[in-house]
PDB file of C-alpha atoms and ligand atoms in Angstrom:
ATOM      1  CA  MET A   1      23.524 212.374 -55.118  1.00 96.00           C
ATOM      2  CA  VAL A   2      23.590 208.571 -55.052  1.00 98.00           C
ATOM      3  CA  LEU A   3      26.734 206.576 -54.270  1.00 98.00           C
ATOM      4  CA  GLU A   4      27.202 202.821 -54.180  1.00 98.00           C
ATOM      5  CA  THR A   5      29.613 200.980 -51.907  1.00 98.00           C
ATOM      6  CA  ARG A   6      30.607 197.331 -51.692  1.00 98.00           C
ATOM      7  CA  SER A   7      32.520 197.217 -48.391  1.00 98.00           C
ATOM      8  CA  PRO A   8      32.505 198.883 -44.964  1.00 98.00           C
ATOM      9  CA  GLU A   9      35.780 200.589 -45.907  1.00 98.00           C
ATOM     10  CA  GLU A  10      34.131 202.282 -48.880  1.00 98.00           C
ATOM     11  CA  THR A  11      31.244 203.513 -46.747  1.00 98.00           C
ATOM     12  CA  PHE A  12      33.769 204.775 -44.184  1.00 98.00           C
ATOM     13  CA  CYS A  13      35.493 206.729 -46.982  1.00 98.00           C
ATOM     14  CA  VAL A  14      32.233 208.329 -48.112  1.00 98.00           C
ATOM     15  CA  GLY A  15      31.714 209.518 -44.531  1.00 98.00           C
ATOM     16  CA  MET A  16      35.309 210.682 -44.308  1.00 98.00           C
ATOM     17  CA  ARG A  17      34.986 212.882 -47.388  1.00 98.00           C
ATOM     18  CA  LEU A  18      31.864 214.524 -45.992  1.00 98.00           C
ATOM     19  CA  GLY A  19      33.648 215.021 -42.673  1.00 98.00           C
ATOM     20  CA  GLN A  20      36.561 216.724 -44.407  1.00 98.00           C
ATOM     21  CA  GLU A  21      34.191 219.145 -46.114  1.00 98.00           C
ATOM     22  CA  ALA A  22      31.781 219.650 -43.188  1.00 98.00           C
ATOM     23  CA  LYS A  23      31.108 223.192 -42.101  1.00 98.00           C
ATOM     24  CA  ALA A  24      30.490 224.637 -38.644  1.00 98.00           C
ATOM     25  CA  GLY A  25      26.870 224.117 -37.669  1.00 98.00           C
ATOM     26  CA  GLN A  26      26.195 221.482 -40.308  1.00 98.00           C
ATOM     27  CA  VAL A  27      23.643 218.807 -39.380  1.00 98.00           C
ATOM     28  CA  PHE A  28      23.649 215.323 -40.901  1.00 98.00           C
ATOM     29  CA  THR A  29      20.682 213.009 -40.499  1.00 98.00           C
ATOM     30  CA  LEU A  30      21.185 209.291 -41.026  1.00 97.00           C
ATOM     31  CA  THR A  31      18.405 206.894 -41.854  1.00 97.00           C
ATOM     32  CA  GLY A  32      18.524 203.197 -42.636  1.00 97.00           C
ATOM     33  CA  ASP A  33      17.777 199.797 -41.118  1.00 95.00           C
ATOM     34  CA  LEU A  34      19.717 198.197 -38.289  1.00 93.00           C
ATOM     35  CA  GLY A  35      23.110 196.973 -39.494  1.00 95.00           C
ATOM     36  CA  VAL A  36      23.059 198.937 -42.723  1.00 97.00           C
ATOM     37  CA  GLY A  37      26.201 200.924 -41.907  1.00 97.00           C
ATOM     38  CA  LYS A  38      25.130 204.132 -40.170  1.00 95.00           C
ATOM     39  CA  THR A  39      27.803 203.787 -37.518  1.00 94.00           C
ATOM     40  CA  VAL A  40      30.475 202.844 -40.068  1.00 97.00           C
ATOM     41  CA  PHE A  41      29.588 206.001 -42.002  1.00 98.00           C
ATOM     42  CA  THR A  42      29.682 208.039 -38.771  1.00 97.00           C
ATOM     43  CA  GLN A  43      33.130 206.695 -37.898  1.00 97.00           C
ATOM     44  CA  GLY A  44      34.350 207.855 -41.295  1.00 98.00           C
ATOM     45  CA  LEU A  45      32.811 211.271 -40.836  1.00 98.00           C
ATOM     46  CA  ALA A  46      34.511 211.636 -37.448  1.00 98.00           C
ATOM     47  CA  LYS A  47      37.810 210.650 -39.008  1.00 98.00           C
ATOM     48  CA  GLY A  48      37.284 213.283 -41.702  1.00 98.00           C
ATOM     49  CA  LEU A  49      36.804 215.877 -38.962  1.00 98.00           C
ATOM     50  CA  GLY A  50      40.173 214.865 -37.560  1.00 98.00           C
ATOM     51  CA  ILE A  51      38.858 212.962 -34.553  1.00 97.00           C
ATOM     52  CA  GLU A  52      41.247 210.200 -33.502  1.00 94.00           C
ATOM     53  CA  GLU A  53      39.165 208.928 -30.594  1.00 92.00           C
ATOM     54  CA  ALA A  54      37.190 205.713 -31.228  1.00 90.00           C
ATOM     55  CA  VAL A  55      33.601 206.451 -32.204  1.00 91.00           C
ATOM     56  CA  ASN A  56      30.911 203.917 -31.391  1.00 87.00           C
ATOM     57  CA  SER A  57      27.173 204.047 -31.100  1.00 77.00           C
ATOM     58  CA  PRO A  58      26.325 205.724 -27.797  1.00 67.00           C
ATOM     59  CA  THR A  59      24.397 202.843 -26.270  1.00 69.00           C
ATOM     60  CA  PHE A  60      23.363 204.301 -22.930  1.00 74.00           C
ATOM     61  CA  THR A  61      23.469 207.976 -23.800  1.00 84.00           C
ATOM     62  CA  ILE A  62      21.646 209.714 -26.603  1.00 91.00           C
ATOM     63  CA  VAL A  63      24.565 211.973 -27.449  1.00 93.00           C
ATOM     64  CA  GLN A  64      28.320 211.560 -27.435  1.00 94.00           C
ATOM     65  CA  ILE A  65      30.551 214.618 -27.791  1.00 95.00           C
ATOM     66  CA  TYR A  66      33.975 214.612 -29.429  1.00 96.00           C
ATOM     67  CA  GLU A  67      36.121 217.724 -29.053  1.00 95.00           C
ATOM     68  CA  GLY A  68      39.376 216.495 -30.554  1.00 94.00           C
ATOM     69  CA  GLY A  69      38.767 217.390 -34.191  1.00 97.00           C
ATOM     70  CA  ARG A  70      38.678 220.408 -36.485  1.00 97.00           C
ATOM     71  CA  LEU A  71      35.160 221.178 -35.155  1.00 98.00           C
ATOM     72  CA  PRO A  72      33.241 219.764 -32.177  1.00 98.00           C
ATOM     73  CA  PHE A  73      31.283 216.679 -33.180  1.00 98.00           C
ATOM     74  CA  TYR A  74      27.923 215.758 -31.647  1.00 97.00           C
ATOM     75  CA  HIS A  75      26.963 212.175 -32.370  1.00 96.00           C
ATOM     76  CA  PHE A  76      23.346 211.286 -31.607  1.00 95.00           C
ATOM     77  CA  ASP A  77      21.865 207.811 -31.768  1.00 93.00           C
ATOM     78  CA  VAL A  78      18.168 208.111 -31.030  1.00 93.00           C
ATOM     79  CA  TYR A  79      17.283 204.463 -31.638  1.00 91.00           C
ATOM     80  CA  ARG A  80      16.247 203.902 -28.017  1.00 88.00           C
ATOM     81  CA  ILE A  81      14.415 207.159 -27.558  1.00 90.00           C
ATOM     82  CA  GLY A  82      11.159 206.590 -25.697  1.00 87.00           C
ATOM     83  CA  ASP A  83       9.673 210.048 -25.822  1.00 90.00           C
ATOM     84  CA  ILE A  84      10.642 213.049 -27.939  1.00 92.00           C
ATOM     85  CA  GLU A  85      10.923 215.103 -24.700  1.00 93.00           C
ATOM     86  CA  GLU A  86      14.108 213.197 -23.924  1.00 92.00           C
ATOM     87  CA  MET A  87      15.723 215.205 -26.702  1.00 94.00           C
ATOM     88  CA  ASP A  88      14.986 218.444 -24.820  1.00 93.00           C
ATOM     89  CA  GLU A  89      16.570 216.970 -21.729  1.00 92.00           C
ATOM     90  CA  VAL A  90      19.862 216.280 -23.500  1.00 92.00           C
ATOM     91  CA  GLY A  91      19.852 219.771 -25.021  1.00 94.00           C
ATOM     92  CA  PHE A  92      19.326 218.671 -28.620  1.00 96.00           C
ATOM     93  CA  GLU A  93      18.309 222.139 -29.780  1.00 96.00           C
ATOM     94  CA  ASP A  94      21.489 223.757 -28.449  1.00 96.00           C
ATOM     95  CA  TYR A  95      23.693 221.206 -30.171  1.00 97.00           C
ATOM     96  CA  VAL A  96      22.074 221.423 -33.588  1.00 96.00           C
ATOM     97  CA  MET A  97      22.016 225.241 -33.387  1.00 95.00           C
ATOM     98  CA  GLY A  98      25.654 225.272 -32.239  1.00 95.00           C
ATOM     99  CA  GLU A  99      28.924 225.661 -34.093  1.00 95.00           C
ATOM    100  CA  GLY A 100      29.819 222.003 -34.061  1.00 98.00           C
ATOM    101  CA  VAL A 101      28.891 219.325 -36.568  1.00 98.00           C
ATOM    102  CA  SER A 102      25.874 217.234 -35.557  1.00 98.00           C
ATOM    103  CA  LEU A 103      24.993 213.788 -36.826  1.00 98.00           C
ATOM    104  CA  ILE A 104      21.839 211.922 -35.871  1.00 96.00           C
ATOM    105  CA  GLU A 105      21.522 208.172 -36.389  1.00 95.00           C
ATOM    106  CA  TRP A 106      17.882 207.053 -36.737  1.00 94.00           C
ATOM    107  CA  ALA A 107      16.876 210.666 -37.451  1.00 95.00           C
ATOM    108  CA  ASN A 108      13.532 209.474 -38.863  1.00 93.00           C
ATOM    109  CA  LEU A 109      12.451 208.729 -35.276  1.00 93.00           C
ATOM    110  CA  ILE A 110      12.627 212.425 -34.361  1.00 95.00           C
ATOM    111  CA  GLU A 111      11.469 213.858 -37.688  1.00 94.00           C
ATOM    112  CA  GLU A 112       9.299 216.534 -36.058  1.00 94.00           C
ATOM    113  CA  ILE A 113      12.200 218.274 -34.300  1.00 95.00           C
ATOM    114  CA  LEU A 114      14.882 218.066 -37.016  1.00 96.00           C
ATOM    115  CA  PRO A 115      16.263 221.410 -38.185  1.00 96.00           C
ATOM    116  CA  GLU A 116      14.906 222.516 -41.551  1.00 95.00           C
ATOM    117  CA  LYS A 117      18.360 222.829 -43.022  1.00 97.00           C
ATOM    118  CA  ARG A 118      20.178 219.525 -42.971  1.00 98.00           C
ATOM    119  CA  THR A 119      22.077 217.013 -45.039  1.00 98.00           C
ATOM    120  CA  GLU A 120      20.009 213.850 -45.247  1.00 98.00           C
ATOM    121  CA  ILE A 121      21.789 210.547 -45.721  1.00 98.00           C
ATOM    122  CA  LEU A 122      19.866 207.388 -46.497  1.00 98.00           C
ATOM    123  CA  ILE A 123      21.693 204.056 -46.534  1.00 98.00           C
ATOM    124  CA  GLU A 124      20.007 201.026 -48.063  1.00 98.00           C
ATOM    125  CA  LYS A 125      20.883 197.437 -48.844  1.00 98.00           C
ATOM    126  CA  ASP A 126      19.943 195.662 -52.038  1.00 98.00           C
ATOM    127  CA  LEU A 127      20.479 191.961 -51.471  1.00 96.00           C
ATOM    128  CA  GLU A 128      20.202 191.237 -55.187  1.00 97.00           C
ATOM    129  CA  LYS A 129      23.453 193.167 -55.554  1.00 98.00           C
ATOM    130  CA  GLY A 130      25.241 191.260 -52.794  1.00 97.00           C
ATOM    131  CA  PHE A 131      25.438 191.171 -49.025  1.00 97.00           C
ATOM    132  CA  ASP A 132      27.941 194.040 -48.773  1.00 98.00           C
ATOM    133  CA  TYR A 133      26.309 196.330 -51.307  1.00 98.00           C
ATOM    134  CA  ARG A 134      24.974 199.659 -49.997  1.00 98.00           C
ATOM    135  CA  ARG A 135      23.293 202.536 -51.786  1.00 98.00           C
ATOM    136  CA  ILE A 136      23.950 205.891 -50.104  1.00 98.00           C
ATOM    137  CA  THR A 137      21.671 208.781 -51.027  1.00 98.00           C
ATOM    138  CA  ILE A 138      22.812 212.260 -49.971  1.00 98.00           C
ATOM    139  CA  HIS A 139      20.310 215.062 -50.131  1.00 97.00           C
ATOM    140  CA  GLU A 140      20.542 218.694 -49.011  1.00 97.00           C
ATOM    141  CA  VAL A 141      17.301 219.923 -47.450  1.00 96.00           C
ATOM    142  CA  GLY A 142      16.221 223.444 -46.507  1.00 93.00           C
TER     143      GLY A 142
HETATM  144  P1  ADP B   1      24.034 200.570 -38.133  1.00 89.69           P
HETATM  145  O1  ADP B   1      24.737 201.631 -37.348  1.00 89.69           O
HETATM  146  O2  ADP B   1      23.319 201.106 -39.353  1.00 89.69           O
HETATM  147  O3  ADP B   1      23.126 199.717 -37.298  1.00 89.69           O
HETATM  148  P2  ADP B   1      26.677 199.420 -38.343  1.00 89.69           P
HETATM  149  O4  ADP B   1      27.466 200.511 -39.002  1.00 89.69           O
HETATM  150  O5  ADP B   1      26.816 199.254 -36.875  1.00 89.69           O
HETATM  151  O6  ADP B   1      25.126 199.580 -38.742  1.00 89.69           O
HETATM  152  O7  ADP B   1      27.007 198.011 -39.002  1.00 89.69           O
HETATM  153  C1  ADP B   1      27.092 197.810 -40.381  1.00 89.69           C
HETATM  154  C2  ADP B   1      27.571 196.389 -40.620  1.00 89.69           C
HETATM  155  O8  ADP B   1      27.501 196.058 -42.016  1.00 89.69           O
HETATM  156  C3  ADP B   1      29.007 196.189 -40.195  1.00 89.69           C
HETATM  157  O9  ADP B   1      29.140 194.904 -39.620  1.00 89.69           O
HETATM  158  C4  ADP B   1      29.764 196.268 -41.518  1.00 89.69           C
HETATM  159  O10 ADP B   1      30.962 195.529 -41.499  1.00 89.69           O
HETATM  160  C5  ADP B   1      28.766 195.631 -42.477  1.00 89.69           C
HETATM  161  N1  ADP B   1      28.913 196.061 -43.880  1.00 89.69           N
HETATM  162  C6  ADP B   1      29.019 195.234 -44.943  1.00 89.69           C
HETATM  163  N2  ADP B   1      29.104 195.895 -46.094  1.00 89.69           N
HETATM  164  C7  ADP B   1      29.032 197.211 -45.772  1.00 89.69           C
HETATM  165  C8  ADP B   1      29.057 198.425 -46.551  1.00 89.69           C
HETATM  166  N3  ADP B   1      29.126 198.422 -47.902  1.00 89.69           N
HETATM  167  N4  ADP B   1      28.963 199.582 -45.887  1.00 89.69           N
HETATM  168  C9  ADP B   1      28.855 199.602 -44.527  1.00 89.69           C
HETATM  169  N5  ADP B   1      28.828 198.512 -43.742  1.00 89.69           N
HETATM  170  C10 ADP B   1      28.913 197.319 -44.350  1.00 89.69           C
HETATM  171 MG1   MG B   2      24.506 202.402 -35.374  1.00 89.69          MG
END
């Protein structure tokens, strides 16, 4: 499925809809360049799960856990990962196998350890269509 947005609010809403429909154990992977809107999308998804707490990119930790919603939410941002082993250390496997909803920003950096079954989200700009234009491709894998 391909969606197009023209503002951060619209991207937030796409995330929110997916968050409202998310099922226990579902894993979302997010790929796209810096500043494309991965965190905006994630904030929407958290909202859709009923999380009221502010969601930001976990700068100094790989994973941030939010318990206040309909399901636990595990937000990973692996942008600064040095070595894939760091994912073991934070218990990545247990989170993605768990009953909560997991979302991984920069999932392409840890491709080799992603669960087979996942919802892949790709966000892209197209400057010919304007600075705020984003194309969001959603793809079920596995
Ligand atoms: P990332 O997490 O991918 O690095 P962020 O979500 O932190 O990116 O930032 C996206 C930036 O792009 C924000 O400043 C946001 O306001 C801006 N923006 C402009 N248009 C859009 C859009 N259509 N969707 C999402 N973000 C947008
Ligand atoms: Mg981000």
